[in-house]
PDB file of N, CA and C in Angstrom:
ATOM      1  N   UNK A   1       0.840  -1.179   0.000  1.00 50.00           N
ATOM      2  CA  UNK A   1       0.000   0.000   0.000  1.00 50.00           C
ATOM      3  C   UNK A   1       0.886   1.245   0.000  1.00 50.00           C
ATOM      4  N   UNK A   2       0.617   2.158  -0.904  1.00 71.00           N
ATOM      5  CA  UNK A   2       1.380   3.402  -0.991  1.00 71.00           C
ATOM      6  C   UNK A   2       0.796   4.460  -0.065  1.00 71.00           C
ATOM      7  N   UNK A   3       1.680   5.310   0.423  1.00 80.00           N
ATOM      8  CA  UNK A   3       1.238   6.456   1.216  1.00 80.00           C
ATOM      9  C   UNK A   3       0.604   7.485   0.298  1.00 80.00           C
ATOM     10  N   UNK A   4      -0.364   8.230   0.820  1.00 90.00           N
ATOM     11  CA  UNK A   4      -0.904   9.331   0.030  1.00 90.00           C
ATOM     12  C   UNK A   4       0.183  10.398  -0.084  1.00 90.00           C
ATOM     13  N   UNK A   5       0.127  11.167  -1.150  1.00 92.00           N
ATOM     14  CA  UNK A   5       1.122  12.222  -1.352  1.00 92.00           C
ATOM     15  C   UNK A   5       1.061  13.236  -0.220  1.00 92.00           C
ATOM     16  N   UNK A   6      -0.133  13.597   0.193  1.00 94.00           N
ATOM     17  CA  UNK A   6      -0.307  14.561   1.276  1.00 94.00           C
ATOM     18  C   UNK A   6       0.393  14.075   2.548  1.00 94.00           C
ATOM     19  N   UNK A   7       0.237  12.808   2.897  1.00 93.00           N
ATOM     20  CA  UNK A   7       0.887  12.240   4.079  1.00 93.00           C
ATOM     21  C   UNK A   7       2.405  12.294   3.927  1.00 93.00           C
ATOM     22  N   UNK A   8       2.915  11.879   2.753  1.00 91.00           N
ATOM     23  CA  UNK A   8       4.359  11.875   2.511  1.00 91.00           C
ATOM     24  C   UNK A   8       4.930  13.285   2.622  1.00 91.00           C
ATOM     25  N   UNK A   9       4.246  14.264   2.024  1.00 95.00           N
ATOM     26  CA  UNK A   9       4.718  15.650   2.061  1.00 95.00           C
ATOM     27  C   UNK A   9       4.799  16.146   3.501  1.00 95.00           C
ATOM     28  N   UNK A  10       3.772  15.895   4.294  1.00 95.00           N
ATOM     29  CA  UNK A  10       3.789  16.356   5.684  1.00 95.00           C
ATOM     30  C   UNK A  10       4.902  15.674   6.488  1.00 95.00           C
ATOM     31  N   UNK A  11       5.134  14.399   6.240  1.00 93.00           N
ATOM     32  CA  UNK A  11       6.225  13.699   6.927  1.00 93.00           C
ATOM     33  C   UNK A  11       7.585  14.276   6.507  1.00 93.00           C
ATOM     34  N   UNK A  12       7.745  14.553   5.221  1.00 95.00           N
ATOM     35  CA  UNK A  12       8.999  15.123   4.723  1.00 95.00           C
ATOM     36  C   UNK A  12       9.238  16.504   5.331  1.00 95.00           C
ATOM     37  N   UNK A  13       8.214  17.341   5.358  1.00 97.00           N
ATOM     38  CA  UNK A  13       8.361  18.678   5.939  1.00 97.00           C
ATOM     39  C   UNK A  13       8.731  18.593   7.421  1.00 97.00           C
ATOM     40  N   UNK A  14       8.163  17.626   8.140  1.00 96.00           N
ATOM     41  CA  UNK A  14       8.505  17.452   9.559  1.00 96.00           C
ATOM     42  C   UNK A  14       9.972  17.066   9.720  1.00 96.00           C
ATOM     43  N   UNK A  15      10.456  16.148   8.885  1.00 96.00           N
ATOM     44  CA  UNK A  15      11.872  15.751   8.956  1.00 96.00           C
ATOM     45  C   UNK A  15      12.783  16.933   8.628  1.00 96.00           C
ATOM     46  N   UNK A  16      12.407  17.747   7.663  1.00 97.00           N
ATOM     47  CA  UNK A  16      13.204  18.925   7.320  1.00 97.00           C
ATOM     48  C   UNK A  16      13.241  19.906   8.492  1.00 97.00           C
ATOM     49  N   UNK A  17      12.105  20.104   9.154  1.00 97.00           N
ATOM     50  CA  UNK A  17      12.072  21.002  10.317  1.00 97.00           C
ATOM     51  C   UNK A  17      13.024  20.508  11.401  1.00 97.00           C
ATOM     52  N   UNK A  18      13.047  19.189  11.637  1.00 96.00           N
ATOM     53  CA  UNK A  18      13.940  18.619  12.651  1.00 96.00           C
ATOM     54  C   UNK A  18      15.415  18.852  12.308  1.00 96.00           C
ATOM     55  N   UNK A  19      15.721  18.957  11.018  1.00 96.00           N
ATOM     56  CA  UNK A  19      17.094  19.205  10.565  1.00 96.00           C
ATOM     57  C   UNK A  19      17.374  20.696  10.386  1.00 96.00           C
ATOM     58  N   UNK A  20      16.430  21.541  10.786  1.00 97.00           N
ATOM     59  CA  UNK A  20      16.551  22.998  10.644  1.00 97.00           C
ATOM     60  C   UNK A  20      16.763  23.423   9.196  1.00 97.00           C
ATOM     61  N   UNK A  21      16.031  22.789   8.290  1.00 98.00           N
ATOM     62  CA  UNK A  21      16.065  23.159   6.876  1.00 98.00           C
ATOM     63  C   UNK A  21      14.712  23.793   6.545  1.00 98.00           C
ATOM     64  N   UNK A  22      14.683  25.109   6.305  1.00 98.00           N
ATOM     65  CA  UNK A  22      13.417  25.754   5.965  1.00 98.00           C
ATOM     66  C   UNK A  22      12.850  25.197   4.654  1.00 98.00           C
ATOM     67  N   UNK A  23      11.557  24.921   4.664  1.00 98.00           N
ATOM     68  CA  UNK A  23      10.902  24.385   3.474  1.00 98.00           C
ATOM     69  C   UNK A  23       9.436  24.807   3.469  1.00 98.00           C
ATOM     70  N   UNK A  24       8.892  24.929   2.271  1.00 96.00           N
ATOM     71  CA  UNK A  24       7.486  25.280   2.138  1.00 96.00           C
ATOM     72  C   UNK A  24       6.950  24.727   0.836  1.00 96.00           C
ATOM     73  N   UNK A  25       5.644  24.506   0.813  1.00 97.00           N
ATOM     74  CA  UNK A  25       4.960  23.999  -0.376  1.00 97.00           C
ATOM     75  C   UNK A  25       4.638  25.195  -1.266  1.00 97.00           C
ATOM     76  N   UNK A  26       5.135  25.171  -2.499  1.00 97.00           N
ATOM     77  CA  UNK A  26       4.838  26.262  -3.433  1.00 97.00           C
ATOM     78  C   UNK A  26       3.756  25.875  -4.437  1.00 97.00           C
ATOM     79  N   UNK A  27       3.476  24.585  -4.554  1.00 96.00           N
ATOM     80  CA  UNK A  27       2.374  24.111  -5.399  1.00 96.00           C
ATOM     81  C   UNK A  27       1.772  22.885  -4.726  1.00 96.00           C
ATOM     82  N   UNK A  28       0.483  22.944  -4.441  1.00 96.00           N
ATOM     83  CA  UNK A  28      -0.225  21.855  -3.767  1.00 96.00           C
ATOM     84  C   UNK A  28      -0.951  21.042  -4.835  1.00 96.00           C
ATOM     85  N   UNK A  29      -0.474  19.833  -5.041  1.00 94.00           N
ATOM     86  CA  UNK A  29      -1.065  18.965  -6.049  1.00 94.00           C
ATOM     87  C   UNK A  29      -2.150  18.081  -5.476  1.00 94.00           C
ATOM     88  N   UNK A  30      -2.399  16.984  -6.173  1.00 94.00           N
ATOM     89  CA  UNK A  30      -3.420  16.027  -5.753  1.00 94.00           C
ATOM     90  C   UNK A  30      -3.009  15.374  -4.436  1.00 94.00           C
ATOM     91  N   UNK A  31      -3.920  15.336  -3.478  1.00 93.00           N
ATOM     92  CA  UNK A  31      -3.612  14.814  -2.150  1.00 93.00           C
ATOM     93  C   UNK A  31      -3.280  13.329  -2.137  1.00 93.00           C
ATOM     94  N   UNK A  32      -3.864  12.561  -3.040  1.00 92.00           N
ATOM     95  CA  UNK A  32      -3.677  11.117  -2.962  1.00 92.00           C
ATOM     96  C   UNK A  32      -2.600  10.584  -3.889  1.00 92.00           C
ATOM     97  N   UNK A  33      -2.463  11.155  -5.089  1.00 87.00           N
ATOM     98  CA  UNK A  33      -1.541  10.556  -6.041  1.00 87.00           C
ATOM     99  C   UNK A  33      -0.680  11.515  -6.822  1.00 87.00           C
ATOM    100  N   UNK A  34      -0.575  12.755  -6.390  1.00 89.00           N
ATOM    101  CA  UNK A  34       0.237  13.717  -7.132  1.00 89.00           C
ATOM    102  C   UNK A  34       1.726  13.434  -7.014  1.00 89.00           C
ATOM    103  N   UNK A  35       2.447  13.697  -8.088  1.00 93.00           N
ATOM    104  CA  UNK A  35       3.906  13.579  -8.071  1.00 93.00           C
ATOM    105  C   UNK A  35       4.479  14.769  -7.307  1.00 93.00           C
ATOM    106  N   UNK A  36       5.754  14.647  -6.890  1.00 95.00           N
ATOM    107  CA  UNK A  36       6.398  15.687  -6.086  1.00 95.00           C
ATOM    108  C   UNK A  36       7.709  16.103  -6.732  1.00 95.00           C
ATOM    109  N   UNK A  37       7.919  17.419  -6.830  1.00 97.00           N
ATOM    110  CA  UNK A  37       9.210  17.986  -7.208  1.00 97.00           C
ATOM    111  C   UNK A  37       9.784  18.654  -5.966  1.00 97.00           C
ATOM    112  N   UNK A  38      11.095  18.520  -5.782  1.00 98.00           N
ATOM    113  CA  UNK A  38      11.783  19.156  -4.668  1.00 98.00           C
ATOM    114  C   UNK A  38      12.788  20.143  -5.235  1.00 98.00           C
ATOM    115  N   UNK A  39      12.601  21.435  -4.915  1.00 98.00           N
ATOM    116  CA  UNK A  39      13.550  22.467  -5.340  1.00 98.00           C
ATOM    117  C   UNK A  39      14.440  22.807  -4.157  1.00 98.00           C
ATOM    118  N   UNK A  40      15.745  22.713  -4.363  1.00 98.00           N
ATOM    119  CA  UNK A  40      16.715  23.059  -3.325  1.00 98.00           C
ATOM    120  C   UNK A  40      17.371  24.373  -3.740  1.00 98.00           C
ATOM    121  N   UNK A  41      17.057  25.435  -3.012  1.00 98.00           N
ATOM    122  CA  UNK A  41      17.591  26.764  -3.257  1.00 98.00           C
ATOM    123  C   UNK A  41      18.781  26.961  -2.322  1.00 98.00           C
ATOM    124  N   UNK A  42      19.978  27.153  -2.891  1.00 98.00           N
ATOM    125  CA  UNK A  42      21.184  27.317  -2.070  1.00 98.00           C
ATOM    126  C   UNK A  42      21.458  28.781  -1.700  1.00 98.00           C
ATOM    127  N   UNK A  43      20.528  29.649  -2.006  1.00 97.00           N
ATOM    128  CA  UNK A  43      20.568  31.053  -1.598  1.00 97.00           C
ATOM    129  C   UNK A  43      21.745  31.829  -2.177  1.00 97.00           C
ATOM    130  N   UNK A  44      22.293  31.344  -3.282  1.00 98.00           N
ATOM    131  CA  UNK A  44      23.375  32.040  -3.983  1.00 98.00           C
ATOM    132  C   UNK A  44      23.022  32.252  -5.454  1.00 98.00           C
ATOM    133  N   UNK A  45      21.715  32.193  -5.754  1.00 97.00           N
ATOM    134  CA  UNK A  45      21.256  32.345  -7.126  1.00 97.00           C
ATOM    135  C   UNK A  45      21.194  31.033  -7.880  1.00 97.00           C
ATOM    136  N   UNK A  46      21.569  29.956  -7.227  1.00 98.00           N
ATOM    137  CA  UNK A  46      21.571  28.628  -7.848  1.00 98.00           C
ATOM    138  C   UNK A  46      20.528  27.742  -7.175  1.00 98.00           C
ATOM    139  N   UNK A  47      20.100  26.704  -7.899  1.00 98.00           N
ATOM    140  CA  UNK A  47      19.120  25.769  -7.350  1.00 98.00           C
ATOM    141  C   UNK A  47      19.189  24.454  -8.108  1.00 98.00           C
ATOM    142  N   UNK A  48      18.607  23.429  -7.499  1.00 98.00           N
ATOM    143  CA  UNK A  48      18.465  22.120  -8.144  1.00 98.00           C
ATOM    144  C   UNK A  48      17.028  21.671  -7.953  1.00 98.00           C
ATOM    145  N   UNK A  49      16.507  20.981  -8.954  1.00 98.00           N
ATOM    146  CA  UNK A  49      15.140  20.480  -8.918  1.00 98.00           C
ATOM    147  C   UNK A  49      15.186  18.967  -9.056  1.00 98.00           C
ATOM    148  N   UNK A  50      14.614  18.271  -8.072  1.00 97.00           N
ATOM    149  CA  UNK A  50      14.608  16.816  -8.058  1.00 97.00           C
ATOM    150  C   UNK A  50      13.228  16.280  -8.384  1.00 97.00           C
ATOM    151  N   UNK A  51      13.197  15.139  -9.065  1.00 95.00           N
ATOM    152  CA  UNK A  51      11.949  14.422  -9.295  1.00 95.00           C
ATOM    153  C   UNK A  51      12.190  12.944  -8.990  1.00 95.00           C
ATOM    154  N   UNK A  52      11.131  12.239  -8.695  1.00 90.00           N
ATOM    155  CA  UNK A  52      11.247  10.810  -8.421  1.00 90.00           C
ATOM    156  C   UNK A  52      11.178  10.062  -9.732  1.00 90.00           C
ATOM    157  N   UNK A  53      12.103   9.159  -9.922  1.00 88.00           N
ATOM    158  CA  UNK A  53      12.188   8.389 -11.159  1.00 88.00           C
ATOM    159  C   UNK A  53      12.027   6.910 -10.837  1.00 88.00           C
ATOM    160  N   UNK A  54      11.473   6.173 -11.780  1.00 81.00           N
ATOM    161  CA  UNK A  54      11.250   4.731 -11.622  1.00 81.00           C
ATOM    162  C   UNK A  54      12.064   4.008 -12.681  1.00 81.00           C
ATOM    163  N   UNK A  55      12.916   3.094 -12.246  1.00 76.00           N
ATOM    164  CA  UNK A  55      13.738   2.310 -13.162  1.00 76.00           C
ATOM    165  C   UNK A  55      12.958   1.058 -13.566  1.00 76.00           C
ATOM    166  N   UNK A  56      12.569   0.977 -14.830  1.00 78.00           N
ATOM    167  CA  UNK A  56      11.773  -0.153 -15.310  1.00 78.00           C
ATOM    168  C   UNK A  56      12.536  -1.470 -15.258  1.00 78.00           C
ATOM    169  N   UNK A  57      13.845  -1.419 -15.370  1.00 79.00           N
ATOM    170  CA  UNK A  57      14.653  -2.642 -15.361  1.00 79.00           C
ATOM    171  C   UNK A  57      14.772  -3.252 -13.958  1.00 79.00           C
ATOM    172  N   UNK A  58      14.953  -2.415 -12.953  1.00 79.00           N
ATOM    173  CA  UNK A  58      15.180  -2.924 -11.595  1.00 79.00           C
ATOM    174  C   UNK A  58      13.960  -2.784 -10.690  1.00 79.00           C
ATOM    175  N   UNK A  59      13.035  -1.921 -11.066  1.00 76.00           N
ATOM    176  CA  UNK A  59      11.881  -1.667 -10.217  1.00 76.00           C
ATOM    177  C   UNK A  59      12.160  -0.692  -9.090  1.00 76.00           C
ATOM    178  N   UNK A  60      13.369  -0.150  -9.052  1.00 79.00           N
ATOM    179  CA  UNK A  60      13.740   0.780  -7.992  1.00 79.00           C
ATOM    180  C   UNK A  60      13.282   2.198  -8.321  1.00 79.00           C
ATOM    181  N   UNK A  61      12.998   2.931  -7.256  1.00 81.00           N
ATOM    182  CA  UNK A  61      12.671   4.348  -7.387  1.00 81.00           C
ATOM    183  C   UNK A  61      13.815   5.155  -6.795  1.00 81.00           C
ATOM    184  N   UNK A  62      14.138   6.261  -7.432  1.00 86.00           N
ATOM    185  CA  UNK A  62      15.239   7.101  -6.960  1.00 86.00           C
ATOM    186  C   UNK A  62      14.928   8.556  -7.286  1.00 86.00           C
ATOM    187  N   UNK A  63      15.491   9.440  -6.490  1.00 91.00           N
ATOM    188  CA  UNK A  63      15.390  10.871  -6.759  1.00 91.00           C
ATOM    189  C   UNK A  63      16.500  11.253  -7.729  1.00 91.00           C
ATOM    190  N   UNK A  64      16.146  11.916  -8.824  1.00 93.00           N
ATOM    191  CA  UNK A  64      17.116  12.335  -9.827  1.00 93.00           C
ATOM    192  C   UNK A  64      16.979  13.842 -10.047  1.00 93.00           C
ATOM    193  N   UNK A  65      18.059  14.456 -10.514  1.00 96.00           N
ATOM    194  CA  UNK A  65      18.049  15.893 -10.789  1.00 96.00           C
ATOM    195  C   UNK A  65      17.349  16.128 -12.125  1.00 96.00           C
ATOM    196  N   UNK A  66      16.292  16.918 -12.082  1.00 96.00           N
ATOM    197  CA  UNK A  66      15.536  17.291 -13.280  1.00 96.00           C
ATOM    198  C   UNK A  66      16.121  18.551 -13.909  1.00 96.00           C
ATOM    199  N   UNK A  67      16.553  19.486 -13.067  1.00 97.00           N
ATOM    200  CA  UNK A  67      17.144  20.743 -13.549  1.00 97.00           C
ATOM    201  C   UNK A  67      18.128  21.241 -12.499  1.00 97.00           C
ATOM    202  N   UNK A  68      19.157  21.947 -12.982  1.00 98.00           N
ATOM    203  CA  UNK A  68      20.186  22.456 -12.076  1.00 98.00           C
ATOM    204  C   UNK A  68      20.812  23.687 -12.714  1.00 98.00           C
ATOM    205  N   UNK A  69      21.105  24.696 -11.890  1.00 98.00           N
ATOM    206  CA  UNK A  69      21.761  25.889 -12.407  1.00 98.00           C
ATOM    207  C   UNK A  69      21.181  27.142 -11.797  1.00 98.00           C
ATOM    208  N   UNK A  70      21.072  28.189 -12.625  1.00 98.00           N
ATOM    209  CA  UNK A  70      20.519  29.451 -12.148  1.00 98.00           C
ATOM    210  C   UNK A  70      19.096  29.224 -11.651  1.00 98.00           C
ATOM    211  N   UNK A  71      18.774  29.861 -10.539  1.00 97.00           N
ATOM    212  CA  UNK A  71      17.460  29.651  -9.936  1.00 97.00           C
ATOM    213  C   UNK A  71      16.321  29.976 -10.898  1.00 97.00           C
ATOM    214  N   UNK A  72      16.469  31.031 -11.690  1.00 98.00           N
ATOM    215  CA  UNK A  72      15.411  31.397 -12.636  1.00 98.00           C
ATOM    216  C   UNK A  72      15.154  30.284 -13.654  1.00 98.00           C
ATOM    217  N   UNK A  73      16.217  29.629 -14.110  1.00 98.00           N
ATOM    218  CA  UNK A  73      16.067  28.529 -15.063  1.00 98.00           C
ATOM    219  C   UNK A  73      15.409  27.317 -14.405  1.00 98.00           C
ATOM    220  N   UNK A  74      15.778  27.049 -13.168  1.00 98.00           N
ATOM    221  CA  UNK A  74      15.169  25.935 -12.427  1.00 98.00           C
ATOM    222  C   UNK A  74      13.686  26.219 -12.197  1.00 98.00           C
ATOM    223  N   UNK A  75      13.357  27.465 -11.845  1.00 98.00           N
ATOM    224  CA  UNK A  75      11.951  27.845 -11.667  1.00 98.00           C
ATOM    225  C   UNK A  75      11.167  27.678 -12.969  1.00 98.00           C
ATOM    226  N   UNK A  76      11.770  28.036 -14.081  1.00 98.00           N
ATOM    227  CA  UNK A  76      11.099  27.885 -15.380  1.00 98.00           C
ATOM    228  C   UNK A  76      10.838  26.409 -15.673  1.00 98.00           C
ATOM    229  N   UNK A  77      11.775  25.554 -15.358  1.00 97.00           N
ATOM    230  CA  UNK A  77      11.590  24.116 -15.545  1.00 97.00           C
ATOM    231  C   UNK A  77      10.448  23.608 -14.675  1.00 97.00           C
ATOM    232  N   UNK A  78      10.398  24.068 -13.453  1.00 97.00           N
ATOM    233  CA  UNK A  78       9.316  23.674 -12.545  1.00 97.00           C
ATOM    234  C   UNK A  78       7.959  24.125 -13.084  1.00 97.00           C
ATOM    235  N   UNK A  79       7.887  25.355 -13.576  1.00 96.00           N
ATOM    236  CA  UNK A  79       6.620  25.859 -14.134  1.00 96.00           C
ATOM    237  C   UNK A  79       6.175  25.037 -15.332  1.00 96.00           C
ATOM    238  N   UNK A  80       7.119  24.647 -16.193  1.00 96.00           N
ATOM    239  CA  UNK A  80       6.770  23.808 -17.356  1.00 96.00           C
ATOM    240  C   UNK A  80       6.192  22.476 -16.900  1.00 96.00           C
ATOM    241  N   UNK A  81       6.780  21.893 -15.876  1.00 95.00           N
ATOM    242  CA  UNK A  81       6.267  20.625 -15.359  1.00 95.00           C
ATOM    243  C   UNK A  81       4.871  20.798 -14.779  1.00 95.00           C
ATOM    244  N   UNK A  82       4.636  21.924 -14.097  1.00 95.00           N
ATOM    245  CA  UNK A  82       3.319  22.191 -13.514  1.00 95.00           C
ATOM    246  C   UNK A  82       2.261  22.406 -14.586  1.00 95.00           C
ATOM    247  N   UNK A  83       2.644  23.014 -15.696  1.00 95.00           N
ATOM    248  CA  UNK A  83       1.701  23.188 -16.805  1.00 95.00           C
ATOM    249  C   UNK A  83       1.321  21.838 -17.400  1.00 95.00           C
ATOM    250  N   UNK A  84       2.264  20.927 -17.432  1.00 92.00           N
ATOM    251  CA  UNK A  84       2.057  19.597 -17.980  1.00 92.00           C
ATOM    252  C   UNK A  84       1.267  18.707 -17.016  1.00 92.00           C
ATOM    253  N   UNK A  85       1.483  18.884 -15.711  1.00 94.00           N
ATOM    254  CA  UNK A  85       0.866  18.030 -14.690  1.00 94.00           C
ATOM    255  C   UNK A  85       0.241  18.882 -13.587  1.00 94.00           C
ATOM    256  N   UNK A  86      -1.065  19.159 -13.663  1.00 92.00           N
ATOM    257  CA  UNK A  86      -1.711  20.008 -12.656  1.00 92.00           C
ATOM    258  C   UNK A  86      -1.809  19.357 -11.270  1.00 92.00           C
ATOM    259  N   UNK A  87      -1.547  18.049 -11.164  1.00 95.00           N
ATOM    260  CA  UNK A  87      -1.600  17.351  -9.874  1.00 95.00           C
ATOM    261  C   UNK A  87      -0.267  17.392  -9.132  1.00 95.00           C
ATOM    262  N   UNK A  88       0.694  18.094  -9.679  1.00 96.00           N
ATOM    263  CA  UNK A  88       2.060  18.116  -9.173  1.00 96.00           C
ATOM    264  C   UNK A  88       2.203  18.965  -7.910  1.00 96.00           C
ATOM    265  N   UNK A  89       2.961  18.441  -6.957  1.00 97.00           N
ATOM    266  CA  UNK A  89       3.370  19.185  -5.766  1.00 97.00           C
ATOM    267  C   UNK A  89       4.768  19.732  -6.012  1.00 97.00           C
ATOM    268  N   UNK A  90       5.062  20.924  -5.481  1.00 97.00           N
ATOM    269  CA  UNK A  90       6.418  21.464  -5.500  1.00 97.00           C
ATOM    270  C   UNK A  90       6.744  21.923  -4.086  1.00 97.00           C
ATOM    271  N   UNK A  91       7.862  21.412  -3.576  1.00 98.00           N
ATOM    272  CA  UNK A  91       8.341  21.802  -2.253  1.00 98.00           C
ATOM    273  C   UNK A  91       9.675  22.507  -2.450  1.00 98.00           C
ATOM    274  N   UNK A  92       9.805  23.700  -1.869  1.00 98.00           N
ATOM    275  CA  UNK A  92      11.059  24.444  -1.976  1.00 98.00           C
ATOM    276  C   UNK A  92      11.774  24.450  -0.636  1.00 98.00           C
ATOM    277  N   UNK A  93      13.055  24.093  -0.677  1.00 97.00           N
ATOM    278  CA  UNK A  93      13.922  24.104   0.497  1.00 97.00           C
ATOM    279  C   UNK A  93      14.927  25.222   0.323  1.00 97.00           C
ATOM    280  N   UNK A  94      15.339  25.818   1.439  1.00 97.00           N
ATOM    281  CA  UNK A  94      16.388  26.831   1.417  1.00 97.00           C
ATOM    282  C   UNK A  94      17.521  26.354   2.321  1.00 97.00           C
ATOM    283  N   UNK A  95      18.648  26.018   1.716  1.00 97.00           N
ATOM    284  CA  UNK A  95      19.777  25.530   2.493  1.00 97.00           C
ATOM    285  C   UNK A  95      21.069  25.836   1.742  1.00 97.00           C
ATOM    286  N   UNK A  96      21.923  26.622   2.342  1.00 97.00           N
ATOM    287  CA  UNK A  96      23.189  27.012   1.700  1.00 97.00           C
ATOM    288  C   UNK A  96      24.063  25.812   1.364  1.00 97.00           C
ATOM    289  N   UNK A  97      23.947  24.743   2.136  1.00 97.00           N
ATOM    290  CA  UNK A  97      24.738  23.531   1.899  1.00 97.00           C
ATOM    291  C   UNK A  97      24.090  22.598   0.876  1.00 97.00           C
ATOM    292  N   UNK A  98      22.866  22.904   0.463  1.00 96.00           N
ATOM    293  CA  UNK A  98      22.179  22.070  -0.521  1.00 96.00           C
ATOM    294  C   UNK A  98      21.599  20.789   0.050  1.00 96.00           C
ATOM    295  N   UNK A  99      21.412  20.728   1.378  1.00 96.00           N
ATOM    296  CA  UNK A  99      20.852  19.520   1.994  1.00 96.00           C
ATOM    297  C   UNK A  99      19.381  19.368   1.625  1.00 96.00           C
ATOM    298  N   UNK A 100      18.962  18.103   1.444  1.00 96.00           N
ATOM    299  CA  UNK A 100      17.570  17.826   1.098  1.00 96.00           C
ATOM    300  C   UNK A 100      17.023  16.574   1.767  1.00 96.00           C
ATOM    301  N   UNK A 101      17.873  15.743   2.344  1.00 95.00           N
ATOM    302  CA  UNK A 101      17.517  14.518   3.076  1.00 95.00           C
ATOM    303  C   UNK A 101      16.908  13.428   2.205  1.00 95.00           C
ATOM    304  N   UNK A 102      16.870  13.590   0.900  1.00 93.00           N
ATOM    305  CA  UNK A 102      16.244  12.598   0.023  1.00 93.00           C
ATOM    306  C   UNK A 102      16.988  11.275  -0.007  1.00 93.00           C
ATOM    307  N   UNK A 103      18.240  11.275   0.428  1.00 88.00           N
ATOM    308  CA  UNK A 103      19.013  10.045   0.451  1.00 88.00           C
ATOM    309  C   UNK A 103      18.788   9.244   1.737  1.00 88.00           C
ATOM    310  N   UNK A 104      18.030   9.802   2.675  1.00 85.00           N
ATOM    311  CA  UNK A 104      17.799   9.134   3.953  1.00 85.00           C
ATOM    312  C   UNK A 104      16.697   8.076   3.843  1.00 85.00           C
ATOM    313  N   UNK A 105      16.735   7.114   4.784  1.00 77.00           N
ATOM    314  CA  UNK A 105      15.707   6.076   4.823  1.00 77.00           C
ATOM    315  C   UNK A 105      14.317   6.699   4.844  1.00 77.00           C
ATOM    316  N   UNK A 106      13.421   6.104   4.117  1.00 71.00           N
ATOM    317  CA  UNK A 106      12.050   6.590   4.041  1.00 71.00           C
ATOM    318  C   UNK A 106      11.807   7.538   2.891  1.00 71.00           C
ATOM    319  N   UNK A 107      12.864   8.131   2.345  1.00 66.00           N
ATOM    320  CA  UNK A 107      12.706   9.064   1.230  1.00 66.00           C
ATOM    321  C   UNK A 107      13.353   8.556  -0.045  1.00 66.00           C
ATOM    322  N   UNK A 108      14.322   7.684   0.061  1.00 59.00           N
ATOM    323  CA  UNK A 108      15.024   7.233  -1.127  1.00 59.00           C
ATOM    324  C   UNK A 108      14.325   6.052  -1.794  1.00 59.00           C
ATOM    325  N   UNK A 109      13.488   5.316  -1.094  1.00 50.00           N
ATOM    326  CA  UNK A 109      12.807   4.145  -1.667  1.00 50.00           C
ATOM    327  C   UNK A 109      11.605   4.548  -2.482  1.00 50.00           C
TER     328      UNK A 109
END
């Protein structure tokens, strides 16, 4: 059984708060099955945008970089994805070190 997107987002935001990483939802997608993009803003004009990818060969899911570079370009990529998928969630993190916790247990699977 999969977790609802809304539940996963709230759990992720709680873990980020515990790590003192400011984060907020900039686009609220479908509560039950919306995909999630994670934007990591390093506060130096740069950012990275992550999406969850599914490997058809292995069945594994992993977070991959969808866009990286100037924040304006990353924002434009995010907007294009939102135009394509209205059920999409976007969470923005602000961390000078670029931390996102996506490699931790519970988020990488």
